[in-house]
Amino acid sequence: MKMLHRIPVELIFWITALVLLAAAAPEKHGHIHHFTLCPLANMGFDWCPGCGIGRAITQLFHGNIRESLEQHWFGIPALMIIVHRIIELVNRIIINNRKLKYKEKRYV
């Protein structure tokens, strides 16, 4: 149970986001069943600088590179940045666990 307290919320967020994007069905912009959390799109604006990044990442997970680039050019770099951040957070957990084990062995 102590291990759960050491897992950063950010790590859980990014992993959950990528799993949900990987499980989503790829859809085109403006599709009838298109769901968005974008505040600008929900206020009725037609353009948003980040519009399509989630769909682009979903297309990447389904192996559709061309469609991903059509959705948003930043989909590939965004996925690489998110994966890099996940790796950093996991490495931080591993390093902290090693430090804790070292302290526990030394001071017991």
Coordinates of C-alpha atoms in Angstrom, one line a residue:
M1 CA 0.0 0.0 0.0
K2 CA 2.9 2.3 0.6
M3 CA 3.9 2.0 -3.0
L4 CA 0.7 3.5 -4.2
H5 CA 1.5 6.7 -2.3
R6 CA 4.7 7.0 -4.2
I7 CA 3.1 6.9 -7.6
P8 CA 2.7 10.5 -9.0
V9 CA -0.8 11.5 -10.1
E10 CA 0.8 12.8 -13.3
L11 CA 2.1 9.4 -14.2
I12 CA -1.4 7.8 -13.7
F13 CA -2.9 10.6 -15.8
W14 CA -0.5 10.2 -18.8
I15 CA -0.8 6.4 -18.8
T16 CA -4.6 6.6 -18.6
A17 CA -4.7 9.2 -21.3
L18 CA -2.6 7.1 -23.7
V19 CA -4.5 3.9 -23.0
L20 CA -7.8 5.7 -23.7
L21 CA -6.5 7.2 -26.9
A22 CA -5.2 3.8 -28.0
A23 CA -8.5 2.2 -27.3
A24 CA -10.6 4.9 -29.0
A25 CA -11.8 4.4 -32.6
P26 CA -10.2 6.9 -35.0
E27 CA -12.7 9.6 -36.1
K28 CA -12.4 12.5 -38.4
H29 CA -12.9 16.1 -37.3
G30 CA -16.5 17.2 -37.2
H31 CA -17.9 13.6 -37.0
I32 CA -21.4 13.5 -35.6
H33 CA -20.3 11.4 -32.6
H34 CA -17.2 13.4 -32.0
F35 CA -16.6 14.2 -28.3
T36 CA -14.3 16.9 -27.1
L37 CA -13.1 18.4 -23.8
C38 CA -11.8 21.5 -25.6
P39 CA -13.2 24.6 -24.0
L40 CA -12.9 26.6 -27.2
A41 CA -14.8 24.0 -29.3
N42 CA -17.5 23.7 -26.6
M43 CA -17.9 27.5 -26.7
G44 CA -18.6 27.3 -30.4
F45 CA -15.2 28.4 -31.9
D46 CA -14.3 26.6 -35.1
W47 CA -10.5 26.8 -34.6
C48 CA -8.3 25.8 -31.7
P49 CA -4.5 25.5 -31.8
G50 CA -4.6 22.1 -30.2
C51 CA -7.6 20.8 -32.1
G52 CA -6.9 17.3 -33.4
I53 CA -3.9 16.3 -31.3
G54 CA -5.9 13.6 -29.5
R55 CA -7.3 12.3 -32.8
A56 CA -3.8 12.4 -34.3
I57 CA -2.4 10.3 -31.5
T58 CA -5.3 7.9 -31.8
Q59 CA -4.5 7.6 -35.6
L60 CA -0.9 6.9 -34.7
F61 CA -1.9 4.1 -32.3
H62 CA -3.9 2.5 -35.2
G63 CA -0.9 2.8 -37.6
N64 CA -2.4 5.6 -39.7
I65 CA 0.5 8.0 -40.0
R66 CA -0.9 10.0 -43.0
E67 CA -4.2 10.5 -41.3
S68 CA -2.4 11.5 -38.1
L69 CA -0.6 14.2 -39.9
E70 CA -3.9 15.3 -41.5
Q71 CA -5.5 15.6 -38.0
H72 CA -2.6 17.7 -36.5
W73 CA 1.0 17.9 -37.4
F74 CA 2.0 18.0 -33.7
G75 CA 0.6 14.5 -33.0
I76 CA 3.8 12.7 -33.4
P77 CA 6.0 15.1 -31.4
A78 CA 3.2 15.2 -28.7
L79 CA 3.2 11.4 -28.4
M80 CA 7.0 11.4 -28.1
I81 CA 7.0 14.1 -25.4
I82 CA 4.3 12.3 -23.4
V83 CA 6.2 8.9 -23.6
H84 CA 9.4 10.7 -22.6
R85 CA 7.7 12.2 -19.6
I86 CA 6.3 8.8 -18.6
I87 CA 9.8 7.3 -18.8
E88 CA 11.2 10.2 -16.6
L89 CA 8.5 9.7 -14.0
V90 CA 9.1 5.9 -13.9
N91 CA 12.9 6.5 -13.6
R92 CA 12.3 8.9 -10.7
I93 CA 10.2 6.3 -8.9
I94 CA 12.9 3.6 -9.4
I95 CA 15.6 6.0 -8.1
N96 CA 13.6 7.0 -5.1
N97 CA 12.9 3.3 -4.3
R98 CA 16.6 2.5 -4.4
K99 CA 17.3 5.4 -2.1
L100 CA 14.6 4.3 0.3
K101 CA 15.9 0.7 0.3
Y102 CA 19.4 1.9 0.9
K103 CA 18.3 4.1 3.9
E104 CA 16.3 1.2 5.3
K105 CA 19.2 -1.2 5.2
R106 CA 21.7 1.2 6.5
Y107 CA 19.8 2.6 9.4
V108 CA 18.0 -0.5 10.7

